[in-house]
PDB file of C-alpha atoms in Angstrom:
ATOM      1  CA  UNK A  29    -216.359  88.925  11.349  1.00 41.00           C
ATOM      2  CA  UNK A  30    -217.811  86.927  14.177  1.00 47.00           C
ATOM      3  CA  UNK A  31    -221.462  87.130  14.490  1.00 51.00           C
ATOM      4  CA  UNK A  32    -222.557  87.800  18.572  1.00 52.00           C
ATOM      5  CA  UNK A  33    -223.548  84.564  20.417  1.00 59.00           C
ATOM      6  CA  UNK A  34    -226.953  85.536  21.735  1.00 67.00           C
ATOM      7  CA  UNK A  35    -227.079  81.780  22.934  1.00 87.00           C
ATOM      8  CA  UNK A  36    -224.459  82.871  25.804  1.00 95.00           C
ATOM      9  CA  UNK A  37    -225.303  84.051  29.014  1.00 96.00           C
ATOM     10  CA  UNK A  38    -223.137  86.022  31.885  1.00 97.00           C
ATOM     11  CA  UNK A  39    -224.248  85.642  35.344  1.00 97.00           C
ATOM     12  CA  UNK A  40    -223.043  85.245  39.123  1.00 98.00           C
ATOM     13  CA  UNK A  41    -222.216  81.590  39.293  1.00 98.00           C
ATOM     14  CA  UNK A  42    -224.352  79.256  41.939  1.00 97.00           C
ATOM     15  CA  UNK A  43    -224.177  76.246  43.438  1.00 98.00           C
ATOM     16  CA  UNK A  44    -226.281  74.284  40.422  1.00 98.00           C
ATOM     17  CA  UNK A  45    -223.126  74.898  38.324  1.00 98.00           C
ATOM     18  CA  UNK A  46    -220.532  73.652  40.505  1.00 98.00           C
ATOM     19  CA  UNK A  47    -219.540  70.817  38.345  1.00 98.00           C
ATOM     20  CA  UNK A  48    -219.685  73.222  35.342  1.00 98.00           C
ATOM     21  CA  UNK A  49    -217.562  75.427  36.670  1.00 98.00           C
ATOM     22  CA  UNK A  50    -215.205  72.745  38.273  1.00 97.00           C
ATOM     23  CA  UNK A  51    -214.690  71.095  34.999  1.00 97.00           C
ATOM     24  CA  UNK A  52    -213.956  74.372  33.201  1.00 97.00           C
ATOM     25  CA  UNK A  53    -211.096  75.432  36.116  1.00 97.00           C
ATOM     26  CA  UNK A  54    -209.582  71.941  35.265  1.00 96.00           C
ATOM     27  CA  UNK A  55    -209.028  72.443  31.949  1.00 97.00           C
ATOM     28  CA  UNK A  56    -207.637  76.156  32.512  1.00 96.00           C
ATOM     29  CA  UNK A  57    -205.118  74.423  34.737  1.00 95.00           C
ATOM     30  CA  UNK A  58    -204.248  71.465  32.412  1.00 96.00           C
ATOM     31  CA  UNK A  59    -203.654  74.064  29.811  1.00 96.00           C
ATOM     32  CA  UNK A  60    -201.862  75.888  31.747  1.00 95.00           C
ATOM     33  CA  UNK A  61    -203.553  79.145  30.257  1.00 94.00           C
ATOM     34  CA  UNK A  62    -204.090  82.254  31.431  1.00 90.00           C
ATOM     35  CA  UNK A  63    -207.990  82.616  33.366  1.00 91.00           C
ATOM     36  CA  UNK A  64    -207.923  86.961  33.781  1.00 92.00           C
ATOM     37  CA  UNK A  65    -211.691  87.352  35.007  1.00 92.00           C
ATOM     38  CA  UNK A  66    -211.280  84.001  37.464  1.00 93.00           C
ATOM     39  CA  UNK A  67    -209.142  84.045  40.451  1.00 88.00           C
ATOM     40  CA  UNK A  68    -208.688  80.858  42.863  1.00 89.00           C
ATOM     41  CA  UNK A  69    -205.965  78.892  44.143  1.00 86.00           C
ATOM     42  CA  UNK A  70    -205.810  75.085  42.733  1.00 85.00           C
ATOM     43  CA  UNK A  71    -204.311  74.195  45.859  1.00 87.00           C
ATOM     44  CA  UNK A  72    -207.724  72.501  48.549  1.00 85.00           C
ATOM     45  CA  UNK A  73    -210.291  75.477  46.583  1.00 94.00           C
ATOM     46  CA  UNK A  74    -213.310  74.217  47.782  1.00 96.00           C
ATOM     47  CA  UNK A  75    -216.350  75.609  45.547  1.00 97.00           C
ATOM     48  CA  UNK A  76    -218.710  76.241  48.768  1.00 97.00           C
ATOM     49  CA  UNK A  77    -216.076  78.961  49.823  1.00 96.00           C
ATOM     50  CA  UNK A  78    -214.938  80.635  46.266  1.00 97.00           C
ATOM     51  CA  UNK A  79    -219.332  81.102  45.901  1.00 97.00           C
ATOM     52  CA  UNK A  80    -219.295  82.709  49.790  1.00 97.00           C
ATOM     53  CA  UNK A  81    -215.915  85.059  48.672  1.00 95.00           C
ATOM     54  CA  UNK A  82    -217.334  86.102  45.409  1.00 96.00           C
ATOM     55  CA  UNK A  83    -220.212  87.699  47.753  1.00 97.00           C
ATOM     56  CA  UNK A  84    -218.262  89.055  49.919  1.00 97.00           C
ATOM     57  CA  UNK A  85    -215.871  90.784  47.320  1.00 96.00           C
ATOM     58  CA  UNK A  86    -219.335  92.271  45.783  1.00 96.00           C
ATOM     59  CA  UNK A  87    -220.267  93.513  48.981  1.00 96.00           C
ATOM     60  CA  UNK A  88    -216.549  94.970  49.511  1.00 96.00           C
ATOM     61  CA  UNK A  89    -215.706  92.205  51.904  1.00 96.00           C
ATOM     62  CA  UNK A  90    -212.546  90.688  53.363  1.00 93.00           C
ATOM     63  CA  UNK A  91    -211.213  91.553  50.280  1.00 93.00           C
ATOM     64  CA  UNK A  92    -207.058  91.650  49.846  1.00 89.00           C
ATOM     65  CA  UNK A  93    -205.790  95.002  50.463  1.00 89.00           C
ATOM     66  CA  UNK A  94    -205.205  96.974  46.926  1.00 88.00           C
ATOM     67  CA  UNK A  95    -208.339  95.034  45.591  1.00 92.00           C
ATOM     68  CA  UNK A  96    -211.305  96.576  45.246  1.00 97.00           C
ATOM     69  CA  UNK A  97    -215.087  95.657  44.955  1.00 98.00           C
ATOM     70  CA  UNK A  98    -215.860  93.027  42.252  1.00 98.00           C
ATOM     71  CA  UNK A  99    -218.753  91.073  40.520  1.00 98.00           C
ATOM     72  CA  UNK A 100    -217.557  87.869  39.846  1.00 98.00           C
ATOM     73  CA  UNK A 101    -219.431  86.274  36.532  1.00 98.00           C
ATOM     74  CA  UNK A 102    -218.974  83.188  34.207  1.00 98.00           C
ATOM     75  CA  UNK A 103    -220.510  82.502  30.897  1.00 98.00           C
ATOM     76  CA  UNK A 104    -222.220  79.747  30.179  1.00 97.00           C
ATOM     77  CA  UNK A 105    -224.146  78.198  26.810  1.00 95.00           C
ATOM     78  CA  UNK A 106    -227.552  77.145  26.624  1.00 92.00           C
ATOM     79  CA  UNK A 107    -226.984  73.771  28.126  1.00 92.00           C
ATOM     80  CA  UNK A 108    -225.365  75.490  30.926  1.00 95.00           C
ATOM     81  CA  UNK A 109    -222.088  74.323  29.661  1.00 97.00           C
ATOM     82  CA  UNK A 110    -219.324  76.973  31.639  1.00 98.00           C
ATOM     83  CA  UNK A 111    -217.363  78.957  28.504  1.00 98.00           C
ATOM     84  CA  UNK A 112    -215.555  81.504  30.878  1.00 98.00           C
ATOM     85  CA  UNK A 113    -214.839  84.119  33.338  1.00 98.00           C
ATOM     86  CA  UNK A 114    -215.677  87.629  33.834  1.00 98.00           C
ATOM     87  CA  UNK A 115    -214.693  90.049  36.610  1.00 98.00           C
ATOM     88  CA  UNK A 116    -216.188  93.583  36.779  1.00 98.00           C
ATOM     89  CA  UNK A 117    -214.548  95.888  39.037  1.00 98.00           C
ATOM     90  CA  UNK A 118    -216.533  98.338  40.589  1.00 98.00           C
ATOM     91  CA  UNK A 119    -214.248 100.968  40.535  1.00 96.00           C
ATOM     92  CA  UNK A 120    -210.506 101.717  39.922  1.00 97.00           C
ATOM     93  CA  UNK A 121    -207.416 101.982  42.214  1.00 96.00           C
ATOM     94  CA  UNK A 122    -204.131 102.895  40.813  1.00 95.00           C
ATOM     95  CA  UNK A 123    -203.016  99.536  39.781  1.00 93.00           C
ATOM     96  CA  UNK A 124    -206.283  99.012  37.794  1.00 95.00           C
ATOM     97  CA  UNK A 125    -206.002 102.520  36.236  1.00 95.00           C
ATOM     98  CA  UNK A 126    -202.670 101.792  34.595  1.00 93.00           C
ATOM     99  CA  UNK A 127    -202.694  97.764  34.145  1.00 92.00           C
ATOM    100  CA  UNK A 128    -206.345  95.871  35.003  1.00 93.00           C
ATOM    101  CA  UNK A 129    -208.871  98.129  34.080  1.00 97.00           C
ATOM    102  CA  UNK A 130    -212.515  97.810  35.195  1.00 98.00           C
ATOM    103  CA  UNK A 131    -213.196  94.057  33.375  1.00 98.00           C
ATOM    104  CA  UNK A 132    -210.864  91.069  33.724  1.00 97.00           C
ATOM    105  CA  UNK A 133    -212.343  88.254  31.042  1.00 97.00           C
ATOM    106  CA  UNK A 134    -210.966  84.695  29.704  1.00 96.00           C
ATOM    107  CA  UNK A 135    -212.584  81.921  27.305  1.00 97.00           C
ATOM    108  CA  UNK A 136    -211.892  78.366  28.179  1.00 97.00           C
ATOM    109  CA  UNK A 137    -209.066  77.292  26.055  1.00 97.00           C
ATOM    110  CA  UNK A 138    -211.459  74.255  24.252  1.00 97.00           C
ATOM    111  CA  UNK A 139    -213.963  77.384  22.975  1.00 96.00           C
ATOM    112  CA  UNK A 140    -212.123  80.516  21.692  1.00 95.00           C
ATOM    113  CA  UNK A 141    -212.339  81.606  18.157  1.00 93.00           C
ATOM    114  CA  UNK A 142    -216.318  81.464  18.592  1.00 93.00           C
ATOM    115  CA  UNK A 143    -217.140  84.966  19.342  1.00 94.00           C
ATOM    116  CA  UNK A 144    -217.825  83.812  23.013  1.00 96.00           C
ATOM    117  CA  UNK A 145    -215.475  86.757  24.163  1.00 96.00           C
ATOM    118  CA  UNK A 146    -217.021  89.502  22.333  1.00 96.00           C
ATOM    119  CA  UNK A 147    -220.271  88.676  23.971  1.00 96.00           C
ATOM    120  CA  UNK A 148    -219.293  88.432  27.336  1.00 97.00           C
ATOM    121  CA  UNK A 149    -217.680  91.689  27.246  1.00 98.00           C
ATOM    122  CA  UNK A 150    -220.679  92.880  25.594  1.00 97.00           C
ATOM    123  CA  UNK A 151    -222.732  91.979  28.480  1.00 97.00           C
ATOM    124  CA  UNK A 152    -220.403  92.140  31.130  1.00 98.00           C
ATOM    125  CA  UNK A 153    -220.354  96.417  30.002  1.00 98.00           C
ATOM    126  CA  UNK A 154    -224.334  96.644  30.248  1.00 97.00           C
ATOM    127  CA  UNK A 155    -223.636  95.119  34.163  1.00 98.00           C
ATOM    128  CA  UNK A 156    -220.989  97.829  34.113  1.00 98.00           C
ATOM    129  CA  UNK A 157    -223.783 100.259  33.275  1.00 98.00           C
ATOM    130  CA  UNK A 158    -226.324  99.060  35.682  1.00 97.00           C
ATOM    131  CA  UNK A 159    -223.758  99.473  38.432  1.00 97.00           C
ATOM    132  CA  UNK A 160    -223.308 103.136  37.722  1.00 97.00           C
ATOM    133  CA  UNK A 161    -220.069 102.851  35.437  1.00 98.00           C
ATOM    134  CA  UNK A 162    -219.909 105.417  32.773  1.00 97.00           C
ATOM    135  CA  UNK A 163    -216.744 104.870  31.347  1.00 98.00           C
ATOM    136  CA  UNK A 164    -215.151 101.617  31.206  1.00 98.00           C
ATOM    137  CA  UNK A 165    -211.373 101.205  31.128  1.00 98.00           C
ATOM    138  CA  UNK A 166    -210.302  98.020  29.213  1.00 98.00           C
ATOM    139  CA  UNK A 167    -206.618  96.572  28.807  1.00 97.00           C
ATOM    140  CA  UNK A 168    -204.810  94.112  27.370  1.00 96.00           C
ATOM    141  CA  UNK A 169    -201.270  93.070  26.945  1.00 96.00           C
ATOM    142  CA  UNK A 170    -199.871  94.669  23.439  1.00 97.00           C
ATOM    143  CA  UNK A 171    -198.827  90.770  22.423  1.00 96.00           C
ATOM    144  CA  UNK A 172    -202.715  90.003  22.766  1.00 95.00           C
ATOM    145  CA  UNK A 173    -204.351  90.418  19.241  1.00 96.00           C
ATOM    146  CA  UNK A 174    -207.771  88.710  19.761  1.00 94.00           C
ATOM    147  CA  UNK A 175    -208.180  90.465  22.827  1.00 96.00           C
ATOM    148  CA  UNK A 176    -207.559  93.829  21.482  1.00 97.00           C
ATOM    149  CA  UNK A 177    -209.973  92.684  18.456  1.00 97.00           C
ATOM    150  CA  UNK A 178    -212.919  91.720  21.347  1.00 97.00           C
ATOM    151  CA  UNK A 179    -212.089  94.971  22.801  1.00 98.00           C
ATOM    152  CA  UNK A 180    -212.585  97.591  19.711  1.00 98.00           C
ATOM    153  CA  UNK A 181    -215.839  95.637  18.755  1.00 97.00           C
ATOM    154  CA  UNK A 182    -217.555  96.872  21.727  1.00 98.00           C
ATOM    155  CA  UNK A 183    -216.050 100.007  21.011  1.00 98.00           C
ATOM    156  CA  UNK A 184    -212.821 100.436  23.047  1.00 98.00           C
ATOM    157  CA  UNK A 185    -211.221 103.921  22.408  1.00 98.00           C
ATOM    158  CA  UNK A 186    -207.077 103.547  22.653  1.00 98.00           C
ATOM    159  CA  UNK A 187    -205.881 105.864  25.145  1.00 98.00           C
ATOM    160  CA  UNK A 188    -202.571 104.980  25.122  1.00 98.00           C
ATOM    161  CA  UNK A 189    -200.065 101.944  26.007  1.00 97.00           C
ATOM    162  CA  UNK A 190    -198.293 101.751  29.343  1.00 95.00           C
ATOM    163  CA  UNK A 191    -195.325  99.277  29.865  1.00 93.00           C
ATOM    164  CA  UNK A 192    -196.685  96.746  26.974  1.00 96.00           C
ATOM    165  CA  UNK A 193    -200.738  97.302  28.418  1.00 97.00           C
ATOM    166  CA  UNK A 194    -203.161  98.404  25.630  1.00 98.00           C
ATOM    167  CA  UNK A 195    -205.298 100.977  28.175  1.00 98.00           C
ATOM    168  CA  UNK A 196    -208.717 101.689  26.012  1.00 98.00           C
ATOM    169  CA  UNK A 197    -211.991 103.489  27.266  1.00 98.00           C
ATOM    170  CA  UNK A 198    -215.782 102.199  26.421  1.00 98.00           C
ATOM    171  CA  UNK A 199    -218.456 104.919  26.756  1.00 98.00           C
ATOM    172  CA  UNK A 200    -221.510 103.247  28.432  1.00 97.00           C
ATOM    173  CA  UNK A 201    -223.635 106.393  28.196  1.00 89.00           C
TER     174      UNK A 201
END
């Protein structure tokens, strides 16, 4: 059992942690693995912009249609070294009800297995709870073991599974 990583900490990303953050997206890409919780297109992203649309997409703004409000967060260590992405969805349309749920997370491929995930979901739920969420709707993909592990140790509740999505519910009363 992974011990929590109190040395982690999720927050809105700045300016101060562009290269952080840069460096992190770079090795998502040359890994070619999946980043759920960070969205941006490889193709000329410039940083300035992806800070400015994060706001915006808090706010509800210029947002793609069938998206919704979103917090957009990344994890970071104590030497502000970037560990991940977290999106929290501020509430649920019917794509997210059956396939997204309310939190989109992923771990830099360089630090998984260190109980990095399990603490970001841990704090991106108390966010959750702060915004007014009282039930939180986590999924993940029935082939994805550690996720479903992060998920049941902040106490996911399986609803039920939906074209090969895990759909569980995390009471933040």
């Amino acid at each position: 059992k992974l011990e929590r990583r109190n040395n982690m900490i999720l927050r809105r990303p700045s300016q101060t942690d562009k290269e952080a953050i840069l460096e992190m997206m770079a090795e998502f890409e040359r890994e070619q693995s999946a980043h759920d919780g960070g969205f941006w297109n490889p193709d000329n992203f410039v940083y300035e912009e992806w800070l400015e649309e994060n706001i915006q997409a808090e706010a509800g703004l210029n947002i793609p249609e069938n998206w919704v409000p979103a917090i957009q967060l990344v994890s970071f260590d104590e030497a502000d070294h970037a560990l991940g992405f977290l999106n929290l969805r501020l509430r649920l349309n019917d794509y997210l009800l059956e396939k997204g749920g309310h939190i989109g997370y992923s771990i830099r491929p360089s630090e998984r297995g260190k109980g990095y995930a399990k603490e970001a979901l841990h704090q991106g739920l108390q966010v959750a709870k702060e915004k007014n969420i009282h039930r939180a709707l986590l999924t993940c993909s029935i082939k994805n073991p550690a996720s479903r592990a992060v998920i049941l140790a902040n106490g996911g509740q399986l609803e039920d599974i939906r074209h090969e999505t895990e759909r569980y519910w995390i009471d933040l009363e």
